[in-house]
Short mmCIF file of C-alpha atoms in Angstrom, two decimals:
data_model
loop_
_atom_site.label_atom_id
_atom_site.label_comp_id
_atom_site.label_asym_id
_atom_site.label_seq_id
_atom_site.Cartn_x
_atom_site.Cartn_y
_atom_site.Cartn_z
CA UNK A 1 21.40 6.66 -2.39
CA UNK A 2 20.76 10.31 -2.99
CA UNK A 3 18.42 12.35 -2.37
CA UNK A 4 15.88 12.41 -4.91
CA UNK A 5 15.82 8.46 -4.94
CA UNK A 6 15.34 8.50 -1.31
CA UNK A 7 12.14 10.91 -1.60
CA UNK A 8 11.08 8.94 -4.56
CA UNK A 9 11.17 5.83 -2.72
CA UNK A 10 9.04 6.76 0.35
CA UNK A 11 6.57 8.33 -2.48
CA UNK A 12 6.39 4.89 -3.80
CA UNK A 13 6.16 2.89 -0.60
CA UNK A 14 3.04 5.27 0.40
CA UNK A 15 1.55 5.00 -3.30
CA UNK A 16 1.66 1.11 -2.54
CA UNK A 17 0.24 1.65 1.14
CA UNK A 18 -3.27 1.99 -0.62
CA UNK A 19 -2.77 -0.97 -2.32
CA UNK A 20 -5.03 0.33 -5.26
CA UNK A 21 -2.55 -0.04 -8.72
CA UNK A 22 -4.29 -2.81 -10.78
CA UNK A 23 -7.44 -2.58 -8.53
CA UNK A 24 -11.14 -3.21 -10.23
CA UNK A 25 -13.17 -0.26 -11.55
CA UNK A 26 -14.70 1.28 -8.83
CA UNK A 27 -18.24 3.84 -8.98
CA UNK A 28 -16.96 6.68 -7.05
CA UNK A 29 -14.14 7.09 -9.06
CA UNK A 30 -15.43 6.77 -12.37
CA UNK A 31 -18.21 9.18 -11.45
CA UNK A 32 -15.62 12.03 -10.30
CA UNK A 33 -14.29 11.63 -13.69
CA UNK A 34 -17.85 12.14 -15.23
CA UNK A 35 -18.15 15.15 -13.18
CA UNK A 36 -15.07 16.20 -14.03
CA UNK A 37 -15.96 16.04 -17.87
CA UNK A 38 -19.09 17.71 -17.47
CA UNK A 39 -18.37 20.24 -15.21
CA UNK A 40 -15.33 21.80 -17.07
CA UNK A 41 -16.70 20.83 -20.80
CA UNK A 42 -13.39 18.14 -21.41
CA UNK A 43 -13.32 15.41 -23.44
CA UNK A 44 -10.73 13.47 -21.12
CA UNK A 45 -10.58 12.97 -17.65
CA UNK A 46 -8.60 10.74 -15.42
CA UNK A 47 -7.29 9.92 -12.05
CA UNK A 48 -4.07 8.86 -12.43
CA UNK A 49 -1.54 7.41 -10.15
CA UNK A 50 2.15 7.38 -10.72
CA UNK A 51 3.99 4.32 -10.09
CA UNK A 52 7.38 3.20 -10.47
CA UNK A 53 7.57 3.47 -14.94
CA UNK A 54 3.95 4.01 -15.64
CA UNK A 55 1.44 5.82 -14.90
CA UNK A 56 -2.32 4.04 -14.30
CA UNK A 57 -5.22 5.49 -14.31
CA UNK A 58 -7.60 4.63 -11.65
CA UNK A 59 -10.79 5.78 -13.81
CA UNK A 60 -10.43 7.55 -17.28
CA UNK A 61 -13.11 9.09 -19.62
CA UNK A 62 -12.18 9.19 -23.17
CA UNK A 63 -8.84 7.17 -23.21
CA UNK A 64 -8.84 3.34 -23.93
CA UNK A 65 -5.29 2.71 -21.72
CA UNK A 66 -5.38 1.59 -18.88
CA UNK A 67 -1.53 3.07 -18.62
CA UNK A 68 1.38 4.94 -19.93
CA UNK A 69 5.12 4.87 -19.75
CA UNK A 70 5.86 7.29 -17.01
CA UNK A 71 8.39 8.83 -19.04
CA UNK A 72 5.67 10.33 -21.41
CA UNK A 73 3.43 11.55 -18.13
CA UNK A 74 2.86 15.33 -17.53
CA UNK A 75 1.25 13.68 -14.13
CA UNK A 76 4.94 13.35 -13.02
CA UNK A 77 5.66 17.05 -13.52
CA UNK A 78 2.16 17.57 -10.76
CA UNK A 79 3.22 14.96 -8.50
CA UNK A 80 6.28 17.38 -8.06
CA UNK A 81 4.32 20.57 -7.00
CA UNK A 82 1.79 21.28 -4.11
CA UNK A 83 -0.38 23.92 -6.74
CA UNK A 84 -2.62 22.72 -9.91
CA UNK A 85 -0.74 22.46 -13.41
CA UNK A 86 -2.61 23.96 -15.77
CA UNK A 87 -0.57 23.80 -19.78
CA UNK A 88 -2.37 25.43 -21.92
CA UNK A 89 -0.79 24.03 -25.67
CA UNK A 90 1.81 21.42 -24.83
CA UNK A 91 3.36 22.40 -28.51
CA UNK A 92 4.10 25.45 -27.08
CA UNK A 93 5.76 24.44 -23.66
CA UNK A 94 9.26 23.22 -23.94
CA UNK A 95 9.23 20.41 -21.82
CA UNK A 96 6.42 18.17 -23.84
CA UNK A 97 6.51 20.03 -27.72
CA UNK A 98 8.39 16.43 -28.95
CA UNK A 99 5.82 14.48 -26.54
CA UNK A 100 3.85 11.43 -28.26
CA UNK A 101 0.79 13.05 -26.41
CA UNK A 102 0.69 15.34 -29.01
CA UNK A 103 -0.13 13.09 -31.97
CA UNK A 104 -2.01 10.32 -29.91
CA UNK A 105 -5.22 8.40 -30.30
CA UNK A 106 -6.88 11.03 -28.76
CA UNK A 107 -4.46 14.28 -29.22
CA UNK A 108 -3.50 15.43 -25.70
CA UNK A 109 -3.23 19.64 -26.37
CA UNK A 110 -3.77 20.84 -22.91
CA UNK A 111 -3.39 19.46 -19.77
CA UNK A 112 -5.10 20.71 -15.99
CA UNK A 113 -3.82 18.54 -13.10
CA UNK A 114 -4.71 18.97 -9.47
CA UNK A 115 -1.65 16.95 -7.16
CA UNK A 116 -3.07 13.84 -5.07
CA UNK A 117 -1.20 14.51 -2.38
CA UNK A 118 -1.21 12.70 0.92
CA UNK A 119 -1.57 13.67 4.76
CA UNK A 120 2.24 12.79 4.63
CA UNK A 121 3.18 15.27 2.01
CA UNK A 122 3.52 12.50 -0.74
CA UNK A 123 1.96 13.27 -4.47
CA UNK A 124 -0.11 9.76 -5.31
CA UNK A 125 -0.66 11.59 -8.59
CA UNK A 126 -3.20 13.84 -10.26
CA UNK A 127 -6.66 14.35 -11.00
CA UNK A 128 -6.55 15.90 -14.79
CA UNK A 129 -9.07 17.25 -16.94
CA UNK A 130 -7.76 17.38 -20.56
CA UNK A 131 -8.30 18.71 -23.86
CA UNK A 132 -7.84 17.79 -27.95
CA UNK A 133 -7.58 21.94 -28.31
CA UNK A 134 -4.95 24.73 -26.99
CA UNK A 135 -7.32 25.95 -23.50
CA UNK A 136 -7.04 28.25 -20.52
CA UNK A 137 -9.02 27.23 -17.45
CA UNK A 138 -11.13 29.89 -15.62
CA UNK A 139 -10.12 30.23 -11.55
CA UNK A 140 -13.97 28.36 -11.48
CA UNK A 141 -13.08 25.42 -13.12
CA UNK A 142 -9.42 24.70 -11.30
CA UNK A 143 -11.03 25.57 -7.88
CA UNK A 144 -13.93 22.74 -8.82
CA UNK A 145 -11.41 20.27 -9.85
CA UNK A 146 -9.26 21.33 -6.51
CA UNK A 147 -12.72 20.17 -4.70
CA UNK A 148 -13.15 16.85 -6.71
CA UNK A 149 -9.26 16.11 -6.46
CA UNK A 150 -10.63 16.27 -2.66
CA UNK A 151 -12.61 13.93 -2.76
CA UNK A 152 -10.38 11.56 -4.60
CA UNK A 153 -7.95 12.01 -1.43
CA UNK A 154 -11.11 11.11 0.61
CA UNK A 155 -11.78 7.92 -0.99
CA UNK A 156 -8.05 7.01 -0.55
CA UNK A 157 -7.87 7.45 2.59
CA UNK A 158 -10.84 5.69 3.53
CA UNK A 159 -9.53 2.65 1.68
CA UNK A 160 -6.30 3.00 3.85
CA UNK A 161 -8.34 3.11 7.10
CA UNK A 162 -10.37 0.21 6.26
CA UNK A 163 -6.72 -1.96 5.66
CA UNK A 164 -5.39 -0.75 8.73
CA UNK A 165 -5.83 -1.07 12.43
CA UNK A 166 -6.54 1.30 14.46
CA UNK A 167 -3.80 0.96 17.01
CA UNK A 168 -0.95 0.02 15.92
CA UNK A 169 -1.32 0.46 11.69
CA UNK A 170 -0.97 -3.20 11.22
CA UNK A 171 -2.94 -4.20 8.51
CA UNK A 172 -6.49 -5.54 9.53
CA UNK A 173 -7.19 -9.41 9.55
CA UNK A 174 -9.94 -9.11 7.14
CA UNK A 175 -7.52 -7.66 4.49
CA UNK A 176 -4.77 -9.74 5.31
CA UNK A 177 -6.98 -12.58 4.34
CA UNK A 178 -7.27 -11.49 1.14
CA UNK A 179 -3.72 -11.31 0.71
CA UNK A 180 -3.04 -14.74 1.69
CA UNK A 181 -5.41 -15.77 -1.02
CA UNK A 182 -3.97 -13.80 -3.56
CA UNK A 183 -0.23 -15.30 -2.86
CA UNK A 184 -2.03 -19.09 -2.54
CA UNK A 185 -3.51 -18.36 -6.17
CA UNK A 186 0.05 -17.04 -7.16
CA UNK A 187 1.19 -20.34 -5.94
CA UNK A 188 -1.18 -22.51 -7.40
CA UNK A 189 -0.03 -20.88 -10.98
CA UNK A 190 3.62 -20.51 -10.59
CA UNK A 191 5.35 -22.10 -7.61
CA UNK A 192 6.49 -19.11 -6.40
CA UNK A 193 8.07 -19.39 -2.72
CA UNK A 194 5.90 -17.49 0.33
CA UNK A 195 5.49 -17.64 4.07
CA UNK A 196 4.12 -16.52 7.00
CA UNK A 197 5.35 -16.17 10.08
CA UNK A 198 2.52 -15.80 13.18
CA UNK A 199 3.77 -14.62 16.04
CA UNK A 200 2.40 -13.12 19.54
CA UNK A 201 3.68 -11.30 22.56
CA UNK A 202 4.61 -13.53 25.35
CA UNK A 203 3.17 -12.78 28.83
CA UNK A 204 0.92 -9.97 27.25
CA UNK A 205 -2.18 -10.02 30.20
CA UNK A 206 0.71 -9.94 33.02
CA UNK A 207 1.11 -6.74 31.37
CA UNK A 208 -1.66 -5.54 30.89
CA UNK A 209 -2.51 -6.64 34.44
CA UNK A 210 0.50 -5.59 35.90
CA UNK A 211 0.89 -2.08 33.46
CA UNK A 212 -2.51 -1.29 32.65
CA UNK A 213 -4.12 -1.12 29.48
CA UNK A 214 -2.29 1.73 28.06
CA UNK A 215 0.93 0.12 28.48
CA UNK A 216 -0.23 -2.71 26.73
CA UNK A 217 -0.94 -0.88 23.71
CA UNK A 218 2.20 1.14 24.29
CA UNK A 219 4.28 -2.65 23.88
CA UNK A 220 1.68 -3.46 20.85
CA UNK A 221 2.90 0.05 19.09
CA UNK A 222 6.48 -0.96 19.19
CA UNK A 223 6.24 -4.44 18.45
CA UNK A 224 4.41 -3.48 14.91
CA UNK A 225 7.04 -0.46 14.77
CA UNK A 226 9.91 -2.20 14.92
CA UNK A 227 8.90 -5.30 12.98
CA UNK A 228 7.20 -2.57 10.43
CA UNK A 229 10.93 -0.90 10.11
CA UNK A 230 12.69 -4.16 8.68
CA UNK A 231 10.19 -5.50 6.71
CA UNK A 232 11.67 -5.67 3.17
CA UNK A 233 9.17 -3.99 0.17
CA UNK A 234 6.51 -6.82 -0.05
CA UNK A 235 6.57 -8.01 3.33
CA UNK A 236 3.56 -7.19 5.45
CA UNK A 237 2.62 -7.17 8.89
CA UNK A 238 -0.84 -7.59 10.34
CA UNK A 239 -2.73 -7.63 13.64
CA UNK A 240 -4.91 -10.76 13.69
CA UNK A 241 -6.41 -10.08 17.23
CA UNK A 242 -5.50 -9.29 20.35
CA UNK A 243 -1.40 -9.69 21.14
CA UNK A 244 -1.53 -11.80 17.87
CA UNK A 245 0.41 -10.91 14.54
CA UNK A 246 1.45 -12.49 11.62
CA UNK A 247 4.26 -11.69 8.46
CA UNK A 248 3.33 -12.30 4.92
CA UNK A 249 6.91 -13.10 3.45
CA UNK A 250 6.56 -13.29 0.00
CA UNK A 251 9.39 -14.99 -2.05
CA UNK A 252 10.79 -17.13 0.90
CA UNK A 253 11.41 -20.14 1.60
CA UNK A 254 10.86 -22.45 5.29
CA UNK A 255 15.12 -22.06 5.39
CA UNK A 256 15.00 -17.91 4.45
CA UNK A 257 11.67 -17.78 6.82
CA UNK A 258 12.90 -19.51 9.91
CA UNK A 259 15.74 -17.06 9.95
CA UNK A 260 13.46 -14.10 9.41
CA UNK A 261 11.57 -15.02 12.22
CA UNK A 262 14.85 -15.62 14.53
CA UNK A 263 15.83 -12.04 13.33
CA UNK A 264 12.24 -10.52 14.12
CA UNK A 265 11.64 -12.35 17.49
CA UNK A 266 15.35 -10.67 18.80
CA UNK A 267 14.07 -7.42 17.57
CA UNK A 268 11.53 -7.73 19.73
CA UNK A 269 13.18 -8.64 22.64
CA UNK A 270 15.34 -5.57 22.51
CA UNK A 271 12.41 -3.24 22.39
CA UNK A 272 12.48 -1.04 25.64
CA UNK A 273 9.25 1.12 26.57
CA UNK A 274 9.98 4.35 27.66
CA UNK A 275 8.65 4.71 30.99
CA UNK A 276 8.11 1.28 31.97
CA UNK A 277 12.05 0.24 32.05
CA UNK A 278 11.30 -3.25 34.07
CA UNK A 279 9.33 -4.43 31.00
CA UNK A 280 11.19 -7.21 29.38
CA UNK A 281 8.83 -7.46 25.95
CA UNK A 282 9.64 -11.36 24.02
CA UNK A 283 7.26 -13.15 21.40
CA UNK A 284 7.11 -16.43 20.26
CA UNK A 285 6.67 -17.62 16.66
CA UNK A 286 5.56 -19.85 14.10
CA UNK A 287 6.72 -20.14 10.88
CA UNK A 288 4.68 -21.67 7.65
CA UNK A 289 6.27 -21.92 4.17
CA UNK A 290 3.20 -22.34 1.50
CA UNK A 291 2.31 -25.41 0.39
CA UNK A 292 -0.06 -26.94 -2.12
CA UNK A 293 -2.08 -29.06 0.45
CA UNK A 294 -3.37 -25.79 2.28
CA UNK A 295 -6.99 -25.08 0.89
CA UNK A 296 -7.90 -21.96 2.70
CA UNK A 297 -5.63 -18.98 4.42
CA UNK A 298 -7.58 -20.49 7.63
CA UNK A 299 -5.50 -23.75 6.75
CA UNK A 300 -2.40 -21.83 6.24
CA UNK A 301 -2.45 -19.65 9.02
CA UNK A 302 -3.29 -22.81 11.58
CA UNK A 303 -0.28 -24.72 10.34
CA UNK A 304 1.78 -21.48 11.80
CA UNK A 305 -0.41 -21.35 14.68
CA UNK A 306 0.22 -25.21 15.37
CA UNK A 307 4.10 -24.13 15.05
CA UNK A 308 3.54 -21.22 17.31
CA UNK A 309 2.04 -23.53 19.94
CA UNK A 310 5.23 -25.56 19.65
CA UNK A 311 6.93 -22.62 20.44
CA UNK A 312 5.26 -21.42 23.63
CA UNK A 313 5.03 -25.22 25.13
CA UNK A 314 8.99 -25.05 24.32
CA UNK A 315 9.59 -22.58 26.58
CA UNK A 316 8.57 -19.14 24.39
CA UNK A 317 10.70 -16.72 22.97
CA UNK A 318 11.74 -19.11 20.15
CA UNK A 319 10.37 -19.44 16.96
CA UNK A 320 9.31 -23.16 15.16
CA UNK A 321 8.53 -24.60 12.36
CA UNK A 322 5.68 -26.30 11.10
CA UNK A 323 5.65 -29.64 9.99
CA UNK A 324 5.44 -31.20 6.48
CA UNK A 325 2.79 -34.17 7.01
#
């Protein structure tokens, strides 16, 4: 894999981190776009994120897409840079004069894009104000959009926080939840092969009691770091409570799960903590392929935990699965 690829993919695996592509209309979007449009006198006005081979716009005033190709984006071009983009007459610029843009259902002409781009260094993709006519921006109007483009980062971020836990960047139980439901509905339509796999750390108060506190968390890091480093693109990991932490495995089935969690469960017994070298760290787990019976997450997530309970009367550090009825 070169380079570029390698950069691109990280980009994409933090775009998807926010899990917003495809998301709802949301208020404080769409009114940073009607700001945007007011403020700088534009007819058009997006926030767009770049994915994979579109771009999709997160709020939009004066288009009817929800998306383009991403081959036909200037957005890509911003993602690229860490300063605005301002084109003044895209007939004039080389790189888009052949660009659909030009004769489109509204004519794109000019183009102003602030980057979205992440704590991490990663460009999300742009906040744009854009125009039917050739324009130049005053230094006013691209240090206002800089400010709202901001505030867009803001928003993301607090979505991400709200997903994720505090300690350990497992996502949250709350979310997780939802995105059990989501793969149960997926089921429900298409048959499409998922599991979980619920898992906790074995002996976890002895170490706490033992360790402290702070060691505990230190064991709870790695656990979620090393799980979190061979999870494949879809996977997730999330911190249910306490020592307690499950796998969404989409596209797997109870054979292709099992293993997983046989794979995961050495993992973890080869984490050492630095500093506390007489900690031997194990889990045991439960695996759950989806099945049509369950009602609820709650329903699927106790089948694993009856299978994890299997597990820890068996001796723990093993993994088992749960039972068709």
């Amino acid at each position: 894999m070169d380079i570029i690829q390698a950069g691109e993919d990280a980009r994409l695996a933090a775009l998807a981190s926010y899990d917003i592509l495809d998301t709802p209309i949301e208020g404080p979007y769409e009114r940073i776009v009607r700001l945007v449009q007011k403020l700088l006198d534009v007819p058009i006005a997006t926030v767009t994120l770049v994915d994979k081979d579109r771009q999709w716009f997160k709020a939009r005033r004066g288009l009817d897409l929800d998306e383009t190709d991403r081959d036909i984006s200037v957005c890509d071009l911003t993602i690229r840079a860490t300063e605005p983009l301002e084109i003044e007459d895209l007939r004039e610029d080389e790189r888009f004069r052949d660009s659909p843009l030009i004769d489109g259902d509204p004519p794109i002409l000019s183009y102003l894009g602030i980057p979205l781009v992440n704590s991490d260094g990663y460009g999300l993709g742009a906040l744009c104000a854009m125009d039917s006519v050739p324009r130049k921006h005053s230094p006013a109007h691209i240090a206002i959009l800089s400010d709202l483009a901001e505030l867009v980062l803001e928003l993301l971020e607090m979505r991400r926080i709200s997903r994720t836990d505090f300690l350990t960047g497992a996502m949250t139980r709350r979310e997780f939840r939802t995105r059990l439901e989501r793969r149960m509905a997926g089921y429900n339509r298409h048959g499409r092969d998922c599991a979980i796999v619920l898992f906790d750390v074995d002996h976890f108060k002895q170490i706490n009691d033992t360790y402290g506190h702070g060691a505990g968390d230190e064991v709870l890091k790695a656990v979620v770091s090393e799980c979190s480093g061979h999870l494949r693109g879809e996977d997730i990991i999330a911190r249910l409570g306490g020592e307690e932490f499950c796998l969404l495995l989409p596209e797997t089935d109870a054979d292709e799960a099992a293993l997983a969690a046989d794979r995961f469960r050495r993992l973890v017994s080869q984490i050492a903590i630095p500093g506390l070298p007489d900690v031997a760290i194990t889990a045991s787990f439960g695996v759950a392929p989806l099945l049509g019976a369950y009602e609820s997450p709650e329903d699927w997530v106790h089948a694993a935990d009856r299978a994890l309970y299997r597990a820890k009367e068996s001796g723990r550090n093993r993994c088992c699965v749960a039972s068709v009825d």
